[in-house]
Amino acid sequence: MKSLRINLVLLFILLLGAAIIGRLFFLQILNNDFYSALSQGQQKFFEQTIGERGKIFVHDQNNLLALAINKEISFAYISPEEIEEKESTAQQISEVLGLDKELVLNKVKKDSLYELVKKRITKEEENKLKDLNLEGVYIGNDKIREYPQNTFASHLLGYLGGNGIGQYGIEGYWNDVLTGKQGMIKGERGPNGFLFFKQKDIKGSDIVLTIDYNIQYQAEKLLKKAKKELDIESGQIIVIDPKTGKLIALANFPVFNPNFYEEYAKQGNLEIFQNGVIQKIFEPGSVFKAITMAIALDKGKITPQTTFIDKGFLKIGGYTIYNYGKRTYGKKTMTEVLENSINIGAVFAESQVGHKSFLNYMNKFGIFNKTGIDLQGEVSSENKEFKNGYEINFATASFGQGIEMTPMQLVRAFSVIANGGKLVKPYIVEKVIKNGEIFETKPQLSDNIISSQTSSKLTAMLVSVIENGYGKKAGVPGYWIGGKTGTAQVSFSAFGIKKSGYSNKTIQSFIGFAPAFDSKFLILVKLDNPKTKTAEYSAAPIFHNLAKYIIDLWQIPPDYE
């Protein structure tokens, strides 16, 4: 008897379970289209449960310019099962919405309860559809993320994905703050000087970037011009305040329009979304000679006047290192090594330091670590090959080959030279605004990693590069500018080719700061495979144009007549 009762209970549970599963199957599978259409008709297609997403702004002189806002749109959809006059309905819809009739007709003939016809329709199109009063044709409302400046600063911004989660850039890194999932407590330490805490059902915060609209616009314009005149494959420009780490411009080429990110994804062009400044590594080439000299100067192993004899080549093990163009310079000072960008001279400077000290300094300069910039997706190379410790690896690293970093890591390292010896943390969000309360980012600087005396000596050497060396085209009359050219060959491994050595492609760059002895800005211009031989004729003139623009815009007083 007891066994019978147990069996009856089990049978009842099984029948109840089957009924529930059957109901779920009916609701979620068989009638999925119906309930999708119903939810569309009730205009609950997009429902934010944690408040409106915060806006993103940049500085435009004394005003703020919106780069990301929220906007209500209307869309057109149909319920094909409700439409009897399919040919006529498809004809009328296509005429009003400017769509291909066959495309619309295919949707009208589908055996479904919901089909999206047009994602965004104008007010005029909406009114015309309503006036037609067609059976099975509906208007829905949605909230979307809009980027009113289109392609401007697209890699900085990223975009809001269809799942309502930010992807790449600011939208990705600051997603929880923009949505209101995180709040701030003032005065506590955390990312950008804030301590974050979880909190539900609060309005998203607005974000103000450090970016100067005019300088960013000019940088993007110069990259587009470089494509036209130098046929670059891609390129980046960074402008930073080397004393604080505040980013003033961060430009990439090619760009994308975040309003239509789906179109790029459909084409399989996902690489377009990557921010080359923080997500792509490269061998910097001769710009890195300045870092090598900084290390040797700080260790007291050389002075700007230290001389060596250049024979044009140097044998290390089974390898032979040459200067660019296999030139021979004879007796030269360390300052002249930078002026003439002598590879063998850089190897000499590194050899005076010793490999262990050289490696330790590179770690201090942040070459092996992410910068911690507040953008999504930053990468850093492990530099395994260099760290193997072979003699040849240290030799080539001294002039920027065989060692990898991102453009942002290079900019951070160079800022040490420009600011008196401190390592800065680059940042791009200036302030977060929550219910009228402002949370400002606090610059983060390390203790000196090189002495202020080393910084001053090296700055004078880099000024000499502009005045007397290959950097002349970067100069701006009336101003002392410190800088260095770099033309690096691109390794086969960078293209995923399992082959040692280097291709014919080059990365040409120029990095410099001004005014040299009281720096207000530092610029890196990086061009991928321009149709010029060296950076002297590609990146250096672009640096000149942007530096002159900033000097005039900020009305920086000249250093000399």
Coordinates of C-alpha atoms in Angstrom, one line a residue, residues 29-510:
I29 CA 9.2 27.7 -29.3
L30 CA 5.9 27.4 -31.1
N31 CA 4.7 30.9 -30.3
N32 CA 8.0 32.7 -30.0
D33 CA 7.3 35.0 -33.0
F34 CA 3.9 35.9 -31.5
Y35 CA 5.3 37.0 -28.2
S36 CA 8.2 38.8 -29.9
A37 CA 5.7 40.7 -32.0
L38 CA 3.5 41.4 -29.0
S39 CA 6.4 42.8 -27.0
Q40 CA 7.3 45.0 -30.0
G41 CA 3.7 46.3 -30.3
Q42 CA 3.8 47.2 -26.6
Q43 CA 7.0 49.1 -27.2
K44 CA 8.9 47.3 -24.6
F45 CA 11.5 46.2 -27.2
F46 CA 14.3 48.1 -25.3
E47 CA 13.8 48.6 -21.6
Q48 CA 16.5 50.0 -19.4
T49 CA 16.2 48.9 -15.8
I50 CA 19.1 50.8 -14.4
G51 CA 18.5 54.3 -15.8
E52 CA 19.6 56.1 -18.9
R53 CA 23.2 55.5 -20.1
G54 CA 25.5 58.4 -19.4
K55 CA 26.7 60.8 -22.1
I56 CA 30.3 61.2 -23.3
F57 CA 31.8 64.7 -23.9
V58 CA 35.1 66.3 -25.1
H59 CA 36.4 69.8 -24.8
D60 CA 35.8 72.2 -27.6
Q61 CA 37.6 75.4 -26.5
N62 CA 35.4 76.6 -23.6
N63 CA 32.5 74.3 -24.3
L64 CA 31.7 70.6 -24.1
L65 CA 30.8 68.7 -27.3
A66 CA 28.8 65.5 -27.0
L67 CA 30.4 62.4 -28.6
A68 CA 27.9 59.9 -27.4
I69 CA 24.2 60.5 -26.5
N70 CA 20.9 58.5 -26.2
K71 CA 18.2 59.0 -28.8
E72 CA 14.7 57.7 -29.3
I73 CA 14.0 56.2 -32.8
S74 CA 11.0 54.6 -34.5
F75 CA 11.2 51.4 -36.5
A76 CA 8.8 49.6 -38.9
Y77 CA 7.9 46.0 -38.5
I78 CA 5.2 43.6 -39.8
S79 CA 3.2 40.6 -38.7
P80 CA 3.1 38.6 -42.0
E81 CA 0.2 36.3 -40.9
E82 CA -2.1 39.3 -40.5
I83 CA -1.4 40.6 -44.1
E84 CA -3.8 39.3 -46.7
E85 CA -3.0 41.7 -49.6
K86 CA 0.7 40.8 -49.7
E87 CA 1.7 42.2 -53.1
S88 CA -0.1 45.5 -52.5
T89 CA 1.2 45.9 -49.0
A90 CA 4.8 45.2 -50.0
Q91 CA 4.5 47.8 -52.8
Q92 CA 3.2 50.5 -50.5
I93 CA 5.7 49.8 -47.8
S94 CA 8.6 49.9 -50.3
E95 CA 7.5 53.2 -51.7
V96 CA 7.1 54.9 -48.3
L97 CA 10.4 53.6 -46.8
G98 CA 12.5 53.7 -50.0
L99 CA 13.2 49.9 -50.0
D100 CA 13.4 47.3 -52.7
K101 CA 10.0 45.8 -53.3
E102 CA 11.2 42.3 -53.6
L103 CA 13.1 42.5 -50.3
V104 CA 9.9 43.7 -48.6
L105 CA 7.8 41.1 -50.4
N106 CA 10.0 38.3 -49.2
K107 CA 9.4 39.4 -45.6
V108 CA 5.7 39.8 -46.1
K109 CA 5.4 36.2 -47.5
K110 CA 7.2 34.7 -44.5
D111 CA 5.4 32.3 -42.2
S112 CA 6.0 34.3 -39.0
L113 CA 4.4 36.8 -36.7
Y114 CA 7.2 39.3 -36.6
E115 CA 9.6 40.7 -39.2
L116 CA 11.7 43.9 -38.9
V117 CA 11.3 46.0 -42.0
K118 CA 13.4 49.1 -41.3
K119 CA 15.5 49.7 -38.2
R120 CA 15.3 53.5 -38.3
I121 CA 12.5 55.5 -39.9
T122 CA 12.0 59.3 -40.1
K123 CA 9.1 61.1 -38.7
E124 CA 7.8 61.7 -42.2
E125 CA 8.0 57.9 -43.0
E126 CA 6.3 57.1 -39.8
N127 CA 3.4 59.5 -40.5
K128 CA 2.9 58.2 -44.0
L129 CA 2.8 54.6 -42.8
K130 CA 0.2 55.5 -40.2
D131 CA -1.9 57.3 -42.8
L132 CA -2.0 54.2 -44.9
N133 CA -3.4 52.2 -42.0
L134 CA -2.2 48.9 -43.5
E135 CA -3.1 45.6 -41.8
G136 CA -0.2 43.9 -40.1
V137 CA 2.1 46.9 -40.4
Y138 CA 3.3 48.5 -37.1
I139 CA 5.5 51.2 -35.7
G140 CA 7.8 50.5 -32.8
N141 CA 9.9 52.7 -30.6
D142 CA 13.4 52.1 -29.3
K143 CA 16.2 53.9 -27.5
I144 CA 19.6 53.8 -29.2
R145 CA 23.1 55.0 -28.6
E146 CA 24.0 57.7 -31.1
Y147 CA 27.4 59.1 -32.0
P148 CA 26.7 62.6 -33.5
Q149 CA 30.3 63.2 -34.7
N150 CA 30.2 59.9 -36.7
T151 CA 33.8 58.7 -37.3
F152 CA 35.4 61.3 -35.0
A153 CA 37.5 59.6 -32.2
S154 CA 35.8 56.3 -33.0
H155 CA 38.6 54.2 -31.5
L156 CA 38.5 56.2 -28.3
L157 CA 34.7 55.7 -27.9
G158 CA 34.2 52.2 -29.0
Y159 CA 30.4 51.5 -29.4
L160 CA 27.4 50.2 -27.6
G161 CA 26.7 46.6 -28.7
G162 CA 23.3 45.1 -29.5
N163 CA 23.2 43.5 -26.0
G164 CA 23.4 46.9 -24.3
I165 CA 27.1 46.4 -23.3
G166 CA 29.8 48.7 -24.3
Q167 CA 32.5 47.3 -26.6
Y168 CA 36.0 48.7 -26.9
G169 CA 37.3 52.1 -25.8
I170 CA 35.4 54.3 -23.3
E171 CA 32.1 52.5 -23.9
G172 CA 33.7 49.2 -22.9
Y173 CA 36.1 50.2 -20.1
W174 CA 33.6 52.6 -18.4
N175 CA 30.4 50.5 -19.1
D176 CA 29.3 50.0 -15.5
V177 CA 29.8 53.7 -14.7
L178 CA 27.9 54.8 -17.8
T179 CA 25.0 52.4 -17.1
G180 CA 24.8 53.2 -13.4
K181 CA 25.9 49.8 -12.2
Q182 CA 28.7 51.4 -10.4
G183 CA 28.9 54.6 -8.3
M184 CA 31.8 56.6 -6.9
I185 CA 32.9 57.5 -3.4
K186 CA 34.9 60.7 -3.4
G187 CA 38.4 60.8 -2.0
E188 CA 39.0 57.1 -2.0
R189 CA 41.7 55.6 -4.2
G190 CA 40.7 53.4 -7.2
P191 CA 40.7 53.6 -11.0
N192 CA 41.4 57.3 -11.8
G193 CA 41.3 58.2 -8.1
F194 CA 37.8 56.8 -7.4
L195 CA 36.7 53.9 -5.3
F196 CA 33.8 52.1 -7.1
F197 CA 31.0 50.3 -5.4
K198 CA 28.1 48.3 -6.8
Q199 CA 24.7 49.8 -6.7
K200 CA 21.5 49.0 -8.6
D201 CA 18.8 51.2 -10.1
I202 CA 20.8 54.4 -10.3
K203 CA 21.2 56.8 -13.3
G204 CA 24.3 56.4 -15.4
S205 CA 27.0 58.9 -15.0
D206 CA 28.2 61.4 -17.7
I207 CA 31.9 61.3 -18.6
V208 CA 34.1 64.2 -19.8
L209 CA 37.3 63.2 -21.7
T210 CA 40.6 64.9 -21.5
I211 CA 40.6 65.2 -25.3
D212 CA 40.8 68.6 -27.1
Y213 CA 38.4 68.4 -30.0
N214 CA 40.4 70.8 -32.2
I215 CA 43.7 68.9 -31.7
Q216 CA 42.1 65.5 -32.2
Y217 CA 40.4 66.8 -35.3
Q218 CA 43.7 68.1 -36.7
A219 CA 45.5 64.8 -35.9
E220 CA 42.9 62.8 -37.7
K221 CA 43.0 65.1 -40.6
L222 CA 46.8 64.7 -40.9
L223 CA 46.5 60.9 -40.9
K224 CA 43.9 61.1 -43.7
K225 CA 46.3 63.4 -45.6
A226 CA 49.2 60.9 -45.0
K227 CA 47.0 58.2 -46.6
K228 CA 46.5 60.4 -49.7
E229 CA 50.1 61.6 -50.0
L230 CA 52.2 58.8 -48.5
D231 CA 49.8 55.9 -49.1
I232 CA 50.1 54.7 -45.5
E233 CA 48.5 51.4 -44.6
S234 CA 47.5 52.7 -41.1
G235 CA 48.8 55.1 -38.6
Q236 CA 48.4 56.6 -35.1
I237 CA 49.0 60.0 -33.5
I238 CA 49.2 60.5 -29.7
V239 CA 49.3 63.9 -28.0
I240 CA 49.9 63.8 -24.2
D241 CA 50.8 66.2 -21.4
P242 CA 54.0 64.5 -20.3
K243 CA 53.9 66.0 -16.9
T244 CA 50.5 64.5 -15.9
G245 CA 49.7 61.7 -18.3
K246 CA 46.6 63.6 -19.6
L247 CA 45.8 62.5 -23.2
I248 CA 45.1 65.5 -25.5
A249 CA 44.5 63.5 -28.7
L250 CA 44.5 59.9 -29.7
A251 CA 44.0 59.4 -33.4
N252 CA 43.9 56.3 -35.6
F253 CA 43.6 55.6 -39.3
P254 CA 41.6 54.0 -40.8
V255 CA 38.5 54.9 -38.7
F256 CA 35.0 53.5 -38.5
N257 CA 31.5 54.9 -37.8
P258 CA 30.2 53.5 -34.4
N259 CA 26.6 54.3 -35.5
F260 CA 26.9 51.5 -38.0
Y261 CA 29.2 49.0 -36.3
E262 CA 27.1 46.1 -37.4
E263 CA 27.9 46.8 -41.1
Y264 CA 31.7 46.3 -40.4
A265 CA 31.0 43.2 -38.4
K266 CA 28.9 41.7 -41.2
Q267 CA 31.8 42.2 -43.6
G268 CA 34.1 40.4 -41.2
N269 CA 36.1 43.5 -40.7
L270 CA 36.6 43.2 -37.0
E271 CA 40.2 44.5 -37.0
I272 CA 38.8 48.0 -37.8
F273 CA 37.6 48.2 -34.2
Q274 CA 41.1 47.7 -32.7
N275 CA 42.7 50.7 -31.2
G276 CA 46.3 50.6 -32.6
V277 CA 47.6 52.8 -29.9
I278 CA 47.0 50.3 -27.1
Q279 CA 46.1 47.0 -28.9
K280 CA 48.9 46.6 -31.5
I281 CA 52.6 46.1 -30.7
F282 CA 55.5 47.1 -32.9
E283 CA 59.3 47.4 -32.9
P284 CA 59.9 51.2 -32.5
G285 CA 63.2 51.5 -34.2
S286 CA 65.6 54.4 -33.7
V287 CA 63.3 56.5 -31.5
F288 CA 64.3 54.0 -28.8
K289 CA 67.9 55.2 -29.0
A290 CA 66.8 58.1 -26.7
I291 CA 65.8 55.6 -24.0
T292 CA 69.1 53.8 -24.4
M293 CA 71.0 57.0 -24.0
A294 CA 68.9 58.0 -20.9
I295 CA 69.9 54.7 -19.2
A296 CA 73.6 55.1 -20.0
L297 CA 73.6 58.8 -18.9
D298 CA 71.7 58.0 -15.7
K299 CA 74.2 55.2 -14.8
G300 CA 77.0 57.6 -15.3
K301 CA 78.6 55.4 -18.0
I302 CA 78.6 58.1 -20.7
T303 CA 78.2 61.9 -21.1
P304 CA 76.8 63.8 -24.1
Q305 CA 80.5 64.3 -25.2
T306 CA 81.7 60.7 -24.8
T307 CA 83.2 59.5 -28.1
F308 CA 83.5 56.2 -29.8
I309 CA 84.8 55.1 -33.2
D310 CA 82.2 53.9 -35.7
K311 CA 83.4 51.4 -38.3
G312 CA 80.0 51.0 -39.9
F313 CA 79.4 47.5 -38.7
L314 CA 79.8 45.3 -35.6
K315 CA 80.0 41.5 -35.4
I316 CA 78.3 39.7 -32.5
G317 CA 78.5 35.9 -32.6
G318 CA 77.4 34.9 -36.1
Y319 CA 75.5 38.2 -36.7
T320 CA 76.7 41.5 -38.3
I321 CA 75.0 44.8 -37.3
Y322 CA 75.1 47.7 -39.7
N323 CA 74.1 51.4 -39.6
Y324 CA 71.3 52.5 -41.8
G325 CA 72.4 52.5 -45.4
K326 CA 75.6 50.7 -44.3
R327 CA 77.1 54.2 -43.6
T328 CA 80.4 54.7 -41.6
Y329 CA 80.8 57.8 -39.4
G330 CA 84.2 57.4 -37.7
K331 CA 84.7 59.3 -34.4
K332 CA 81.5 60.6 -33.0
T333 CA 80.1 61.9 -29.7
M334 CA 76.9 60.4 -28.1
T335 CA 75.1 63.6 -29.1
E336 CA 76.1 63.0 -32.7
V337 CA 75.0 59.3 -32.4
L338 CA 71.5 60.6 -31.8
E339 CA 71.8 63.4 -34.5
N340 CA 72.8 60.9 -37.1
S341 CA 70.9 57.9 -35.7
I342 CA 73.9 55.6 -35.6
N343 CA 73.0 52.0 -34.7
I344 CA 76.5 51.0 -33.7
G345 CA 76.7 54.0 -31.4
A346 CA 73.5 52.9 -29.6
V347 CA 75.0 49.4 -29.2
F348 CA 78.1 51.0 -27.7
A349 CA 76.0 53.0 -25.1
E350 CA 74.2 49.8 -24.1
S351 CA 77.4 47.8 -23.7
Q352 CA 78.7 50.4 -21.2
V353 CA 75.6 49.9 -19.0
G354 CA 75.6 46.1 -18.9
H355 CA 72.7 43.9 -19.8
K356 CA 71.4 43.4 -16.3
S357 CA 71.2 47.1 -15.6
F358 CA 69.8 47.8 -19.1
L359 CA 67.0 45.3 -18.5
N360 CA 66.2 46.7 -15.0
Y361 CA 65.9 50.2 -16.4
M362 CA 63.6 49.1 -19.2
N363 CA 61.4 47.6 -16.6
K364 CA 61.4 51.0 -14.8
F365 CA 60.5 52.7 -18.0
G366 CA 57.4 50.5 -18.2
I367 CA 58.3 48.7 -21.4
F368 CA 57.2 45.3 -20.1
N369 CA 53.9 46.4 -18.4
K370 CA 50.6 47.8 -19.5
T371 CA 50.2 51.5 -18.9
G372 CA 46.8 51.1 -17.1
I373 CA 45.1 53.6 -19.4
D374 CA 41.3 53.7 -18.9
L375 CA 40.4 52.2 -22.3
Q376 CA 39.3 48.7 -23.0
G377 CA 41.6 46.0 -24.4
E378 CA 45.1 47.2 -23.7
V379 CA 47.8 44.7 -24.5
S380 CA 51.5 44.3 -23.7
S381 CA 54.2 42.1 -25.3
E382 CA 56.0 39.6 -23.1
N383 CA 59.2 40.2 -25.1
K384 CA 60.2 36.6 -24.6
E385 CA 62.8 36.6 -27.4
F386 CA 64.6 39.7 -26.0
K387 CA 64.4 38.4 -22.4
N388 CA 66.3 35.2 -23.5
G389 CA 69.3 37.3 -22.8
Y390 CA 71.4 36.6 -25.9
E391 CA 74.1 39.2 -26.7
I392 CA 72.6 40.0 -30.1
N393 CA 69.1 40.7 -28.6
F394 CA 70.5 43.4 -26.3
A395 CA 72.5 44.9 -29.1
T396 CA 69.5 45.2 -31.5
A397 CA 67.2 46.3 -28.7
S398 CA 69.5 49.3 -28.0
F399 CA 68.3 50.8 -31.4
G400 CA 64.7 49.6 -31.2
Q401 CA 64.7 46.4 -33.1
G402 CA 63.8 43.0 -31.6
I403 CA 61.9 44.6 -28.8
E404 CA 58.2 45.2 -28.9
M405 CA 55.8 47.6 -27.3
T406 CA 52.6 49.6 -27.9
P407 CA 52.6 53.2 -29.0
M408 CA 51.2 54.1 -25.6
Q409 CA 54.0 52.3 -23.8
L410 CA 56.5 54.2 -25.9
V411 CA 54.8 57.6 -25.2
R412 CA 54.8 56.8 -21.5
A413 CA 58.5 56.0 -21.6
F414 CA 59.4 59.1 -23.5
S415 CA 57.4 61.3 -21.1
V416 CA 60.0 60.4 -18.5
I417 CA 62.6 62.3 -20.5
A418 CA 60.2 65.3 -21.0
N419 CA 59.0 65.7 -17.4
G420 CA 62.2 65.5 -15.4
G421 CA 62.4 61.8 -14.8
K422 CA 59.0 60.5 -13.6
L423 CA 56.8 57.7 -15.0
V424 CA 53.2 58.9 -15.6
K425 CA 50.0 56.9 -15.9
P426 CA 48.2 58.0 -19.1
Y427 CA 44.5 58.7 -18.6
I428 CA 41.7 59.9 -20.9
V429 CA 38.7 60.5 -18.6
E430 CA 39.0 63.9 -16.9
K431 CA 35.9 63.8 -14.8
V432 CA 32.8 61.7 -14.0
I433 CA 29.6 63.7 -13.3
K434 CA 27.0 62.0 -11.2
N435 CA 23.8 63.8 -10.2
G436 CA 25.7 67.1 -10.4
E437 CA 28.6 65.9 -8.3
I438 CA 32.0 65.9 -10.1
F439 CA 34.7 63.3 -9.6
E440 CA 38.0 64.4 -11.1
T441 CA 40.9 62.2 -12.1
K442 CA 44.0 62.6 -10.1
P443 CA 47.3 62.4 -12.1
Q444 CA 49.5 59.5 -10.9
L445 CA 53.3 59.9 -11.1
S446 CA 56.1 57.7 -9.8
D447 CA 59.2 58.7 -8.0
N448 CA 62.1 59.6 -10.3
I449 CA 63.3 56.7 -12.4
I450 CA 66.1 58.8 -13.9
S451 CA 67.5 62.0 -12.3
S452 CA 66.4 65.4 -13.3
Q453 CA 70.0 66.1 -14.4
T454 CA 69.8 63.1 -16.8
S455 CA 66.5 64.3 -18.2
S456 CA 68.0 67.8 -18.8
K457 CA 71.1 66.5 -20.5
L458 CA 69.2 64.1 -22.7
T459 CA 66.7 66.9 -23.6
A460 CA 69.6 69.1 -24.8
M461 CA 70.8 66.1 -26.9
L462 CA 67.4 65.7 -28.5
V463 CA 67.1 69.4 -29.2
S464 CA 70.4 69.0 -31.1
V465 CA 68.7 66.2 -33.2
I466 CA 66.2 68.8 -34.3
E467 CA 68.7 71.6 -34.8
N468 CA 71.6 69.6 -36.4
G469 CA 70.4 66.1 -37.2
Y470 CA 67.7 64.1 -39.1
G471 CA 64.9 65.8 -37.2
K472 CA 65.2 69.2 -38.8
K473 CA 61.9 68.9 -40.6
A474 CA 60.1 68.6 -37.3
G475 CA 61.3 71.9 -36.0
V476 CA 59.2 75.0 -35.4
P477 CA 61.1 78.4 -35.7
G478 CA 61.3 80.2 -32.4
Y479 CA 60.9 77.0 -30.2
W480 CA 63.3 74.5 -28.7
I481 CA 61.9 71.1 -29.5
G482 CA 63.4 67.8 -28.4
G483 CA 62.7 64.7 -30.6
K484 CA 63.9 61.6 -32.4
T485 CA 63.1 60.0 -35.8
G486 CA 62.6 56.2 -36.1
T487 CA 62.5 53.9 -39.1
A488 CA 61.9 50.3 -38.1
Q489 CA 61.8 47.3 -40.4
V490 CA 58.8 45.0 -39.8
S491 CA 59.6 41.4 -38.9
F492 CA 58.1 38.5 -40.8
S493 CA 56.8 37.2 -37.5
A494 CA 54.7 40.4 -37.2
F495 CA 52.7 39.1 -40.2
G496 CA 52.3 35.6 -38.7
I497 CA 55.0 34.2 -41.0
K498 CA 57.2 31.6 -39.5
K499 CA 60.4 33.0 -40.8
S500 CA 63.3 34.9 -39.1
G501 CA 64.4 38.3 -40.3
Y502 CA 62.7 41.4 -41.6
S503 CA 60.4 42.3 -44.5
N504 CA 60.7 45.3 -46.8
K505 CA 57.9 47.1 -45.0
T506 CA 58.7 49.8 -42.5
I507 CA 57.1 51.7 -39.6
Q508 CA 58.2 55.3 -39.6
S509 CA 57.8 57.4 -36.5
F510 CA 58.7 60.7 -34.9

